[in-house]
Short mmCIF file of C-alpha atoms and ligand atoms in Angstrom, two decimals:
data_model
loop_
_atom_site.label_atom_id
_atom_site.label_comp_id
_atom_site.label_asym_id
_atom_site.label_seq_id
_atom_site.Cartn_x
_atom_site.Cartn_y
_atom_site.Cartn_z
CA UNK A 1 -18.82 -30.29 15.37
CA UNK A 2 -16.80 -29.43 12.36
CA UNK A 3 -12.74 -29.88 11.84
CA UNK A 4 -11.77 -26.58 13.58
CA UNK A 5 -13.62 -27.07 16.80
CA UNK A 6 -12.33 -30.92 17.16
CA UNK A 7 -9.10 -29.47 16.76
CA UNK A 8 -9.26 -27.00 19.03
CA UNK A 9 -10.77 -29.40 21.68
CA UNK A 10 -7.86 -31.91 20.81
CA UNK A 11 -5.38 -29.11 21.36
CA UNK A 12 -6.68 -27.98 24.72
CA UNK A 13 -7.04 -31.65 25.61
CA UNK A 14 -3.17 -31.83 24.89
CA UNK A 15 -1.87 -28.76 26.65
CA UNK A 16 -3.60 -29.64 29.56
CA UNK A 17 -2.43 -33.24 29.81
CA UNK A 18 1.08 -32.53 28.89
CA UNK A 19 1.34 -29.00 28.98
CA UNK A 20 2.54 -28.58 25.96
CA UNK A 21 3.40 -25.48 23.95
CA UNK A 22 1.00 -23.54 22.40
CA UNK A 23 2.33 -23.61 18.99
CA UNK A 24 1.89 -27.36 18.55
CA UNK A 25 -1.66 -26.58 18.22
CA UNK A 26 -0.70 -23.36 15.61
CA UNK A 27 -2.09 -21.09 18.08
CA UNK A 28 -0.75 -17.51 18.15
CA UNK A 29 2.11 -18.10 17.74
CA UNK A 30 2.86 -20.74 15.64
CA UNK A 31 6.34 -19.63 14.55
CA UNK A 32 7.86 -22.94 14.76
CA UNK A 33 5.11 -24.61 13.22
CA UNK A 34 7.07 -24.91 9.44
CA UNK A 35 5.70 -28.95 9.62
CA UNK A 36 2.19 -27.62 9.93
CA UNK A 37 1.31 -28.90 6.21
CA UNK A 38 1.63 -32.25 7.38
CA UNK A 39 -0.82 -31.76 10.39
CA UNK A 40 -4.24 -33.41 9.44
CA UNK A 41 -5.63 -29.76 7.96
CA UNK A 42 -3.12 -29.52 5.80
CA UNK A 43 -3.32 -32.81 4.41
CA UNK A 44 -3.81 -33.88 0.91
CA UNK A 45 -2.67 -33.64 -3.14
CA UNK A 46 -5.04 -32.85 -5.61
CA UNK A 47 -7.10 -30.78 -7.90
CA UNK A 48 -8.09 -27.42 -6.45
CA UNK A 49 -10.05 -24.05 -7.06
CA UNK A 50 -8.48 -20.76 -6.94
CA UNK A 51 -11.64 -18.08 -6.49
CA UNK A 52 -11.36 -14.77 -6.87
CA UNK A 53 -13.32 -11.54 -8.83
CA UNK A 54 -13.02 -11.67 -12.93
CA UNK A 55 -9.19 -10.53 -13.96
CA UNK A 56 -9.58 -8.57 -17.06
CA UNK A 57 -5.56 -8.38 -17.38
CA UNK A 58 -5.24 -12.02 -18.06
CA UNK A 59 -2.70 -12.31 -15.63
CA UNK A 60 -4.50 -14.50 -13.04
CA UNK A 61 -4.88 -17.40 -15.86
CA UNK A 62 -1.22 -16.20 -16.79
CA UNK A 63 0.12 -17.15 -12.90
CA UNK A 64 -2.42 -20.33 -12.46
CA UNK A 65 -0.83 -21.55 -16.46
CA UNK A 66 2.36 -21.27 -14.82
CA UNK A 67 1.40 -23.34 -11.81
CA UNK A 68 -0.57 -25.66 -13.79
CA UNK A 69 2.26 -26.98 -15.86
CA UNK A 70 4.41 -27.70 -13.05
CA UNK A 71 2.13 -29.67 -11.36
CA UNK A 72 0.09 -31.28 -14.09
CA UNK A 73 -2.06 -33.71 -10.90
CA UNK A 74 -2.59 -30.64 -8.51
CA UNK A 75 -3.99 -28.63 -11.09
CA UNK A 76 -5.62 -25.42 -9.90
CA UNK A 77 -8.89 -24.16 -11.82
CA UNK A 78 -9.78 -20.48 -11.80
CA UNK A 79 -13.19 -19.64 -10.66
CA UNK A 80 -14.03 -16.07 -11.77
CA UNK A 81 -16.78 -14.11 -9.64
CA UNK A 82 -17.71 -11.12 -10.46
CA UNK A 83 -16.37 -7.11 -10.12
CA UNK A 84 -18.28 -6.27 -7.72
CA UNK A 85 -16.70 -7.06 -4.02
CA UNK A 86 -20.32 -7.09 -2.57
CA UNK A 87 -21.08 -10.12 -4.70
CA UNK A 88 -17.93 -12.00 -4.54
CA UNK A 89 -18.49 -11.84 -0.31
CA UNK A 90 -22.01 -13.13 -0.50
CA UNK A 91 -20.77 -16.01 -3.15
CA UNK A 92 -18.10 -16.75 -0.39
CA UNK A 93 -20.24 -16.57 2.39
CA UNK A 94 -22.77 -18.88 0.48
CA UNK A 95 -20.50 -21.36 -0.38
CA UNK A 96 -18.91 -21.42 3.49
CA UNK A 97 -22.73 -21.71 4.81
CA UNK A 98 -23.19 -24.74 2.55
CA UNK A 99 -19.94 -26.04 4.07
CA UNK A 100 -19.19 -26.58 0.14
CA UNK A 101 -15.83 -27.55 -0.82
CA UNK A 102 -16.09 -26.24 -4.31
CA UNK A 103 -13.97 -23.35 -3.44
CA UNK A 104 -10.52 -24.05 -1.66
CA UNK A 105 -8.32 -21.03 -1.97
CA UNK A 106 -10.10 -17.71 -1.62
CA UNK A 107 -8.75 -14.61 -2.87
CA UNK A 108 -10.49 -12.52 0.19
CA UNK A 109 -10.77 -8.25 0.17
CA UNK A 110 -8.69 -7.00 3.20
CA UNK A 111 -11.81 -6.19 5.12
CA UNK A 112 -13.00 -9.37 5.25
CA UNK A 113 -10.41 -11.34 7.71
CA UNK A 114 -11.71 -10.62 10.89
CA UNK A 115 -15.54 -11.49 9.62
CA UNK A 116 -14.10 -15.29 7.67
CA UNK A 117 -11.95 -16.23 10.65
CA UNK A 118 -14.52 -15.47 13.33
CA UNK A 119 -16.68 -17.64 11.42
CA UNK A 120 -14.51 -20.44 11.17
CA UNK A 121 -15.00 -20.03 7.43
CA UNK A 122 -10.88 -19.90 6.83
CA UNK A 123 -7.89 -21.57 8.58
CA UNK A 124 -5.55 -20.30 10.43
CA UNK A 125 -1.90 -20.11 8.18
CA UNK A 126 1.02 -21.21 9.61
CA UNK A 127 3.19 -17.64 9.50
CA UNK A 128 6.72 -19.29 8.92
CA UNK A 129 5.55 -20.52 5.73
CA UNK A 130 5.20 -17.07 4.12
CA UNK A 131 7.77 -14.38 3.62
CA UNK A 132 5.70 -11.93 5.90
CA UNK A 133 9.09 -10.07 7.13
CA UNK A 134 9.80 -8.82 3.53
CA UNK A 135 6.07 -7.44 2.82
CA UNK A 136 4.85 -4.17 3.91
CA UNK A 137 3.60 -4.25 7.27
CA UNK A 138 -0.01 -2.92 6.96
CA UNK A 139 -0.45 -5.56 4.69
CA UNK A 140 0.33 -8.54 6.74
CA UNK A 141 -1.85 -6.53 9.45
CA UNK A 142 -4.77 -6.66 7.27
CA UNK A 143 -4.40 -10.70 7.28
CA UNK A 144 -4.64 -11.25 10.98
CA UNK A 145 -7.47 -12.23 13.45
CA UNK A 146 -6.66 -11.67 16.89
CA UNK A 147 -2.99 -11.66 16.26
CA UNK A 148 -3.11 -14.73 14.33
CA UNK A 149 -3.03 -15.14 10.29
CA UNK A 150 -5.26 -15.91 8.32
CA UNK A 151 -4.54 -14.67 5.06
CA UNK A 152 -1.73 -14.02 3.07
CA UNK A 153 -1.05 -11.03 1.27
CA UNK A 154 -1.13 -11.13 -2.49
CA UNK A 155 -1.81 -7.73 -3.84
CA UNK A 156 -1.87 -4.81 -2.01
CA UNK A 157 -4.00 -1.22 -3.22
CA UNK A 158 -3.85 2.26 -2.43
CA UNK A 159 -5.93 4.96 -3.90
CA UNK A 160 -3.61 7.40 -6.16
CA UNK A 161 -5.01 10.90 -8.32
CA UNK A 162 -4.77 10.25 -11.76
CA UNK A 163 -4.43 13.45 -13.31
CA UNK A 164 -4.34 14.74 -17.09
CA UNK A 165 -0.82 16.19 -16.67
CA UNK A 166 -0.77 17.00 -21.07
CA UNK A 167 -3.76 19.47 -19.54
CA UNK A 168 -2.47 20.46 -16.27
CA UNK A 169 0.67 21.66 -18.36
CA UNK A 170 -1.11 23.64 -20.90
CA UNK A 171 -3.21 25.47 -18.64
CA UNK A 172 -0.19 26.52 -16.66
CA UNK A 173 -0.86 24.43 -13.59
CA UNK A 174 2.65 23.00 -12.86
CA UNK A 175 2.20 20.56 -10.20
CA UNK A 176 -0.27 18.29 -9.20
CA UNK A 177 -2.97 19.65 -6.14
CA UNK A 178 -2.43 18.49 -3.09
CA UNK A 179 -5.41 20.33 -1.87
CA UNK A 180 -9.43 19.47 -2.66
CA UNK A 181 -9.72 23.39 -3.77
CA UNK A 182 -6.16 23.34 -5.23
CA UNK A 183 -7.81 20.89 -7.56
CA UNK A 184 -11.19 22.61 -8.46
CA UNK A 185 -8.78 25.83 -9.18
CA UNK A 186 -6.93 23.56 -11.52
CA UNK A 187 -10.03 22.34 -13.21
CA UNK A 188 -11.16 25.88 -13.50
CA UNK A 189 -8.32 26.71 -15.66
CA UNK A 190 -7.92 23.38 -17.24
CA UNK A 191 -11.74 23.95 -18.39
CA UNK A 192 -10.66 27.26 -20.29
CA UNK A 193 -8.71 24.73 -22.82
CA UNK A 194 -10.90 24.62 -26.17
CA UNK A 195 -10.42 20.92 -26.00
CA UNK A 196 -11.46 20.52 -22.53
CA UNK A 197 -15.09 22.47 -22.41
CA UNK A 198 -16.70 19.09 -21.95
CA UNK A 199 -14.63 17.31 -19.47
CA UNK A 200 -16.01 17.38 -15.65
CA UNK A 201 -13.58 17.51 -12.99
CA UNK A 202 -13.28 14.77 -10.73
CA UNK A 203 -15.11 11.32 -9.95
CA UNK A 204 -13.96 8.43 -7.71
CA UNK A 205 -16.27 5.13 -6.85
CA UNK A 206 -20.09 6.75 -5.43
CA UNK A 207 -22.22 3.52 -6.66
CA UNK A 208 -23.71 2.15 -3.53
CA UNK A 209 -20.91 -0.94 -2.82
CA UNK A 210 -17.85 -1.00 -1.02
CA UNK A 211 -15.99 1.19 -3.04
CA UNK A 212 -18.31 3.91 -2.12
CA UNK A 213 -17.38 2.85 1.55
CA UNK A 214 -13.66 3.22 0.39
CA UNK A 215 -14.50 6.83 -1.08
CA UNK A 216 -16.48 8.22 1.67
CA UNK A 217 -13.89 7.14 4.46
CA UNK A 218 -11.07 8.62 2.62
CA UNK A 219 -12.84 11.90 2.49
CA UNK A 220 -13.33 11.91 5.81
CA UNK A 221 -10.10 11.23 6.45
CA UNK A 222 -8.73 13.51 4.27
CA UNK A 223 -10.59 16.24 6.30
CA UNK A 224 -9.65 14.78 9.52
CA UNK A 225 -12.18 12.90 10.79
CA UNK A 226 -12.37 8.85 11.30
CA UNK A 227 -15.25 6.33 11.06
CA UNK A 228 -14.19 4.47 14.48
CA UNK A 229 -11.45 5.92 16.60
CA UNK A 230 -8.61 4.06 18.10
CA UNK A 231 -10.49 1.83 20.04
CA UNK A 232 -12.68 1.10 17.25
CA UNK A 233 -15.85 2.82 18.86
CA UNK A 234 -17.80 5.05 16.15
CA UNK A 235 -17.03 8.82 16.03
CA UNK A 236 -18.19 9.59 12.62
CA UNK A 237 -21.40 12.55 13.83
CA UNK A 238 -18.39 15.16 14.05
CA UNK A 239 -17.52 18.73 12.34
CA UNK A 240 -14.56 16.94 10.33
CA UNK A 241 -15.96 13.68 9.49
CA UNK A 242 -18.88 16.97 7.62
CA UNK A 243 -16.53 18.70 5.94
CA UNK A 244 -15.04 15.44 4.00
CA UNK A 245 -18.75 14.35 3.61
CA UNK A 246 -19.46 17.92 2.55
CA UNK A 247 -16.64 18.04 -0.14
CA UNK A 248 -18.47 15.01 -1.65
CA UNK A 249 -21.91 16.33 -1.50
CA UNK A 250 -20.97 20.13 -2.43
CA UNK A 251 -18.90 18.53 -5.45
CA UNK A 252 -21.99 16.73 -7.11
CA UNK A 253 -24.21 19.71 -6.68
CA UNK A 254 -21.58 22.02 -8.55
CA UNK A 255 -20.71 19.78 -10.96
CA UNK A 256 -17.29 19.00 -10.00
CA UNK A 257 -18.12 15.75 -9.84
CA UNK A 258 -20.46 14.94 -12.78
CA UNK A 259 -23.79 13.54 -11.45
CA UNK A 260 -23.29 10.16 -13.51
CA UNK A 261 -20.28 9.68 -11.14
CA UNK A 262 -23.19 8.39 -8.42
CA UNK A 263 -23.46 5.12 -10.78
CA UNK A 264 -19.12 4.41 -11.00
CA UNK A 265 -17.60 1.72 -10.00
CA UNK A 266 -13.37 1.78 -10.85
CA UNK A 267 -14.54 0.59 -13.92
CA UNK A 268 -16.54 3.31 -15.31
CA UNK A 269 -14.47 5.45 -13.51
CA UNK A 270 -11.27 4.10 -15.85
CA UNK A 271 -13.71 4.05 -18.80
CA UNK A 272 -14.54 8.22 -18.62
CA UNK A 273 -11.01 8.76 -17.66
CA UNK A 274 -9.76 6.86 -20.73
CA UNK A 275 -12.22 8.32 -23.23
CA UNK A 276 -11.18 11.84 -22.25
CA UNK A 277 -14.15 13.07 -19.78
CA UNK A 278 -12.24 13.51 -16.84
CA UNK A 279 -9.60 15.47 -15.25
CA UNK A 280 -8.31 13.41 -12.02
CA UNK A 281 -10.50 10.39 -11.31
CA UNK A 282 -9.57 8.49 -7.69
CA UNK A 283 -8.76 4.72 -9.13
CA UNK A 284 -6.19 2.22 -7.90
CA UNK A 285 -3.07 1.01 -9.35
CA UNK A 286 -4.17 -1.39 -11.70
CA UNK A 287 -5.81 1.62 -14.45
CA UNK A 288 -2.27 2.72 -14.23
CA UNK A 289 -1.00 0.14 -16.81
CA UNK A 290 -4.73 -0.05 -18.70
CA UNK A 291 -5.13 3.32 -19.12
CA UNK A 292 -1.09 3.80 -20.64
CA UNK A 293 -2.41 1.59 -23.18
CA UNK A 294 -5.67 3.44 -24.14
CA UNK A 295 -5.98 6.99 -26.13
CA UNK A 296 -5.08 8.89 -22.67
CA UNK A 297 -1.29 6.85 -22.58
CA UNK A 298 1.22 9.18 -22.06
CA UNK A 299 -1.02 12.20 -21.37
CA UNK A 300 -1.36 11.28 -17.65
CA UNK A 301 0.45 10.96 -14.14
CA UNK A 302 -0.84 10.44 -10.43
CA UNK A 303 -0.45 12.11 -7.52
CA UNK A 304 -1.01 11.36 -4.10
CA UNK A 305 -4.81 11.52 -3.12
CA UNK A 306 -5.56 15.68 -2.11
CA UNK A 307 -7.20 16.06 1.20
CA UNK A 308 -8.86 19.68 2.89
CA UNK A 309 -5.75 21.45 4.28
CA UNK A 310 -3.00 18.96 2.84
CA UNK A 311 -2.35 15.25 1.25
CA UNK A 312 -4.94 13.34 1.59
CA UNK A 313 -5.33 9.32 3.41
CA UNK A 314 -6.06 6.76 1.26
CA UNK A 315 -8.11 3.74 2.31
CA UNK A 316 -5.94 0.43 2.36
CA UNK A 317 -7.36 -1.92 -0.20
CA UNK A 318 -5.49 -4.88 -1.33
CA UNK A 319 -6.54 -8.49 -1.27
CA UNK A 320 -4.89 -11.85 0.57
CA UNK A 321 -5.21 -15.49 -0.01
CA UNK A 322 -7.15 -17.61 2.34
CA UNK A 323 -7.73 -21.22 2.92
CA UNK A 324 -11.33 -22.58 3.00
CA UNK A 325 -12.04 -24.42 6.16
CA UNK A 326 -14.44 -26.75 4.43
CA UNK A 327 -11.96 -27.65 1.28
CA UNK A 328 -10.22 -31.19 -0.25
CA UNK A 329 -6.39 -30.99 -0.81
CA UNK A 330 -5.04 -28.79 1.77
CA UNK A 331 -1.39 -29.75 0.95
CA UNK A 332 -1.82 -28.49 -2.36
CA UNK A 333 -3.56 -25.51 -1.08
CA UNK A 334 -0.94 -24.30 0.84
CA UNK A 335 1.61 -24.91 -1.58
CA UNK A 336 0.07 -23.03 -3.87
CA UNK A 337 -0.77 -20.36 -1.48
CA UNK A 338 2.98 -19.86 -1.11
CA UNK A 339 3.49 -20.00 -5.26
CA UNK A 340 0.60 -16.97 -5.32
CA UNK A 341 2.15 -14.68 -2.69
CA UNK A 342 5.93 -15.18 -3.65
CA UNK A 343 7.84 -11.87 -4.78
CA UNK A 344 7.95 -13.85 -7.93
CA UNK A 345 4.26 -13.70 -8.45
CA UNK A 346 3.89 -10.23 -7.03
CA UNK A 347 6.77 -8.86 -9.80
CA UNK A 348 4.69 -10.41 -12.68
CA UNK A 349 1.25 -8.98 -10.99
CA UNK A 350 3.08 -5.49 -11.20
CA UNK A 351 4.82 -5.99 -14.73
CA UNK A 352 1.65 -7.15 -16.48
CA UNK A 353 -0.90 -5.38 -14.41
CA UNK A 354 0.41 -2.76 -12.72
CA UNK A 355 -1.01 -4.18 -9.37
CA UNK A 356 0.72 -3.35 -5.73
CA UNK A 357 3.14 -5.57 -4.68
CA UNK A 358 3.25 -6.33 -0.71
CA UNK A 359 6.58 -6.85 -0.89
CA UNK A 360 8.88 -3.86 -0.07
CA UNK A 361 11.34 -4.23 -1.73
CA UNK A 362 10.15 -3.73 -5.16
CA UNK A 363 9.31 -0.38 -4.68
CA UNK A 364 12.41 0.69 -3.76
CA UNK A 365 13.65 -1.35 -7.11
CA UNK A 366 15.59 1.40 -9.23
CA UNK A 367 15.14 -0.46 -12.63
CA UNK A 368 11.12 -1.08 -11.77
CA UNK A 369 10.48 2.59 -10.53
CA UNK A 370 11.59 3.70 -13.80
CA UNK A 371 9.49 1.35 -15.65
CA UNK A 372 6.70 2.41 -13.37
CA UNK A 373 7.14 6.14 -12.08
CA UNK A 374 3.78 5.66 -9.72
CA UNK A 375 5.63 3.03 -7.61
CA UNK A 376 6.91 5.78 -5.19
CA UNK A 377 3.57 7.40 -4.86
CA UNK A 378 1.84 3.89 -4.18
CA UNK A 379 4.02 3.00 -1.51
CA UNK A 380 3.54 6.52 0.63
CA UNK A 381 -0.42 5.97 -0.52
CA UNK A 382 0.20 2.57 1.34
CA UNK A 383 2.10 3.19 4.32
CA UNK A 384 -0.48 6.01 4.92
CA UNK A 385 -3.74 4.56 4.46
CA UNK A 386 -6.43 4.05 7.06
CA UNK A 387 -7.69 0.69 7.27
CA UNK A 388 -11.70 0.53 7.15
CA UNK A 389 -13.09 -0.55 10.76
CA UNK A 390 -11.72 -3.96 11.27
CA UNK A 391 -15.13 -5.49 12.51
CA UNK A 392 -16.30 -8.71 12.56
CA UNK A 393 -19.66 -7.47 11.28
CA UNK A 394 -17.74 -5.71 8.66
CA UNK A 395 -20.17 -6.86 6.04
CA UNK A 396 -22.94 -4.93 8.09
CA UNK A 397 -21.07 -1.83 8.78
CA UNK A 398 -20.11 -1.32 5.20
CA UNK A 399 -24.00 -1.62 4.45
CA UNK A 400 -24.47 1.14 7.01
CA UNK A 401 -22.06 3.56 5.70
CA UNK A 402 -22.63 2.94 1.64
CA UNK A 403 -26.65 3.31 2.41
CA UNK A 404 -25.78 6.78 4.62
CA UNK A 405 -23.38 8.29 2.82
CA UNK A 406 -25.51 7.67 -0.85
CA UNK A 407 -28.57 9.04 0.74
CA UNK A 408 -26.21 11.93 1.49
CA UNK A 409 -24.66 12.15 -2.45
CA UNK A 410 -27.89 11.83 -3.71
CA UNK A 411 -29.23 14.55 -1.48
CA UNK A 412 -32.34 12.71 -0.16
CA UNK A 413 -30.86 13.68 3.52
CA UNK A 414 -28.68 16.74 4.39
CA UNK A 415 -24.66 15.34 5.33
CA UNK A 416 -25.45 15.98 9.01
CA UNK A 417 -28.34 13.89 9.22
CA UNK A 418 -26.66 11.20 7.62
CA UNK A 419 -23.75 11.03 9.77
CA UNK A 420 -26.09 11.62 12.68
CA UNK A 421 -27.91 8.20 11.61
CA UNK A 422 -24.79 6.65 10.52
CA UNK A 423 -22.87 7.21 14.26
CA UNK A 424 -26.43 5.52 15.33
CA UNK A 425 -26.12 2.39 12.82
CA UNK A 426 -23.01 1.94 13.93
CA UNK A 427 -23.64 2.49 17.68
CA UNK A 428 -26.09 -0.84 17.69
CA UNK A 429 -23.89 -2.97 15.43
CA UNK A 430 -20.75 -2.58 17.93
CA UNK A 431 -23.58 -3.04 21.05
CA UNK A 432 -24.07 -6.43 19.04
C1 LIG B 501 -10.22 -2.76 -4.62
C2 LIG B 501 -9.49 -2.87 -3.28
C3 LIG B 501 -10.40 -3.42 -2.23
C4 LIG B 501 -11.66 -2.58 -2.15
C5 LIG B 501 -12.36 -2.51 -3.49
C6 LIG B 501 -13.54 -1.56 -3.44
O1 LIG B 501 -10.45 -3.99 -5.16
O2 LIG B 501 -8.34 -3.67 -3.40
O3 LIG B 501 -9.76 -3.48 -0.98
O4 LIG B 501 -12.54 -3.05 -1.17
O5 LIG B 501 -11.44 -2.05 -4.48
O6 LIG B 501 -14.22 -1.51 -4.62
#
């Protein structure tokens, strides 16, 4: 029996002798629950581990120097995983499995909630510990099981158009598209330049991993269509959820997209961008304050993402803090938790790596939107976005839908037939 079952049993055991409230046990809601650190999950001061994917802004070690000074015997030590969000998930899950407590705080991707707190792999947080009325709401949404929270949001992503605007302006195209053929028109022209010739269009994230999962659900949501409807049942083998697929699979055969583009992740995507190969690339907002400082700085500007008939729908990306079930020094943790997600944290996250704040209210900050003109753009990218199916077998049903849609990019099955066999997939993982 491990901690969280014998303190769910004790909790049950207590509302039923005494009928007590729910909270006491920091059930859903635990709003009242502020002395939760002191409640035996919470307990303990010490050393801890901070894990989350490689931070090649430096501002991670940046926030955790901070922290570290100020608390020179609960010192927190930065474990770096890799890029890839595939591979940090499977070193979480590993480490959970093992019921190792060689990670404590977990810097989790917004789709993975539901699958870590059905597992039992992450606590539940108490909610009036965190400033959760000042951050955007989708974001907080994104931490919750079952009503409940889990994790806290830190950063927050939506997918923006970066666009060559010193280009855009010389071939006579005066604002940005807002439309997937407004955009190839553009390129048309833009490809007329002398200095352009070489460039290809466009390119997002099409390696197989969840960014291609990101890519292919905002293009077919962007033409309409959804992966799971309302109800979260799977509706993807439908004329809309083609045509996005189809705007993907017709780019790479015509060389809008350049075929290399099957092999990007954001970084390589950033990489062509910066060294002058693209046009508009699909990235996030941290290339915003990478790419200002590389050879392209000052010769771009984003957009909101284009869609069929209109603006497109990002997906909502972002990442949240959780608490390991299985980890020493939960007193610390939590602390620390609440150091990592303060609007404090989140302004230095923007100011030294252009990263999206959850908190409103800096987007709406005059001084910071003129520092950083994208802000405004960010936050409708956010408000918009469609979450990706929140499943507990989310780990599963990403597989499904990076293996489809590839073998769709790729052209080793026609777009139909993949989103005939990816409506199946899906069909048995929710019969699960
Ligand atoms: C970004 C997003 C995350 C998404 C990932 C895909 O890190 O914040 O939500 O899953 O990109 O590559």
């Amino acid at each position: 029996m491990n901690a969280r079952t014998t303190r769910v049993l004790q909790c049950s055991a207590v509302l039923v002798a005494a009928g007590l409230v729910l909270t006491a046990c920091g059930s859903s809601d635990d709003s009242n629950s502020s002395g939760q650190s002191k409640s035996p999950s919470f307990s303990g001061r010490g050393p801890i581990t901070y894990v989350a994917a490689k931070d090649s802004s430096g501002v991670t070690e940046k926030v955790i120097d901070t922290w570290n000074k100020q608390h020179p015997k609960e010192k927190v030590t930065f474990v770096a995983l890799p890029g890839d969000p595939d591979s940090q998930r499977q070193q979480m899950i590993q480490n959970a499995q093992t019921k190792s407590d060689a990670y404590t705080v977990l810097s989790l991707d917004v789709v993975w909630s539901s699958e870590f707190a059905a597992h039992q792999w992450i606590d539940q947080l108490p909610t009036a510990q965190f400033p959760l009325g000042k951050m955007l709401k989708p974001t907080v949404e994104t931490g919750k099981y079952r009503d409940n929270l889990y994790a806290v949001p830190a950063s927050s992503d939506g997918g923006m158009l970066y666009y060559r605007s010193d280009l855009l302006k010389k071939a006579g195209v005066s604002t940005p598209p807002t439309t997937w053929a407004q955009m190839q028109a553009a390129c048309a022209k833009v490809k007329k330049l002398p200095e352009a010739k070489d460039m290809s269009c466009y390119a997002g994230q099409f390696q197989k991993y969840e960014g291609l999962t990101v890519n292919f659900a905002e293009a077919v949501n962007s033409a309409g269509g959804v992966i799971t409807d309302a109800g979260g049942k799977p509706d993807v083998d439908t004329p809309a959820a083609k045509k996005g697929l189809d705007f993907l699979v017709d780019s790479l055969k015509d060389g809008t997209i350049p075929k290399e583009a099957v092999t990007y992740q954001e970084e390589d995507g950033r990489q062509a961008f910066q060294n002058g190969k693209l046009v508009f690339l699909r990235n996030w907002p941290y290339v915003y304050s990478l790419a200002e400082k590389s050879k392209v700085g000052g010769k771009f500007a984003v957009a909101p993402l284009p869609g069929l008939d209109g603006a497109g729908s990002s997906s909502l990306g972002g990442h949240n803090v959780a608490l390991s079930s299985f980890a020493k020094n939960k007193a610390t943790a939590l602390d620390f938790m609440k150091f990592f997600t303060s609007q404090e944290t989140a302004t230095t996250f923007l100011e030294d790596a252009s990263m999206a704040p959850p908190y409103e209210s800096l987007y709406d900050d005059r001084a910071l939107v003129k520092q950083y003109p994208y802000l405004p753009v960010l936050k409708k990218s956010i408000l918009n976005a469609a979450p990706r199916p929140r499943v507990v077998q989310y780990g599963d049903a990403s597989s499904a839908i990076q293996q489809q849609a590839y073998a769709a990019l790729t052209g080793e099955k026609s777009s139909a037939q993949a989103l005939k066999d990816l409506q199946a997939d899906l069909q048995k993982l929710s019969a699960q």
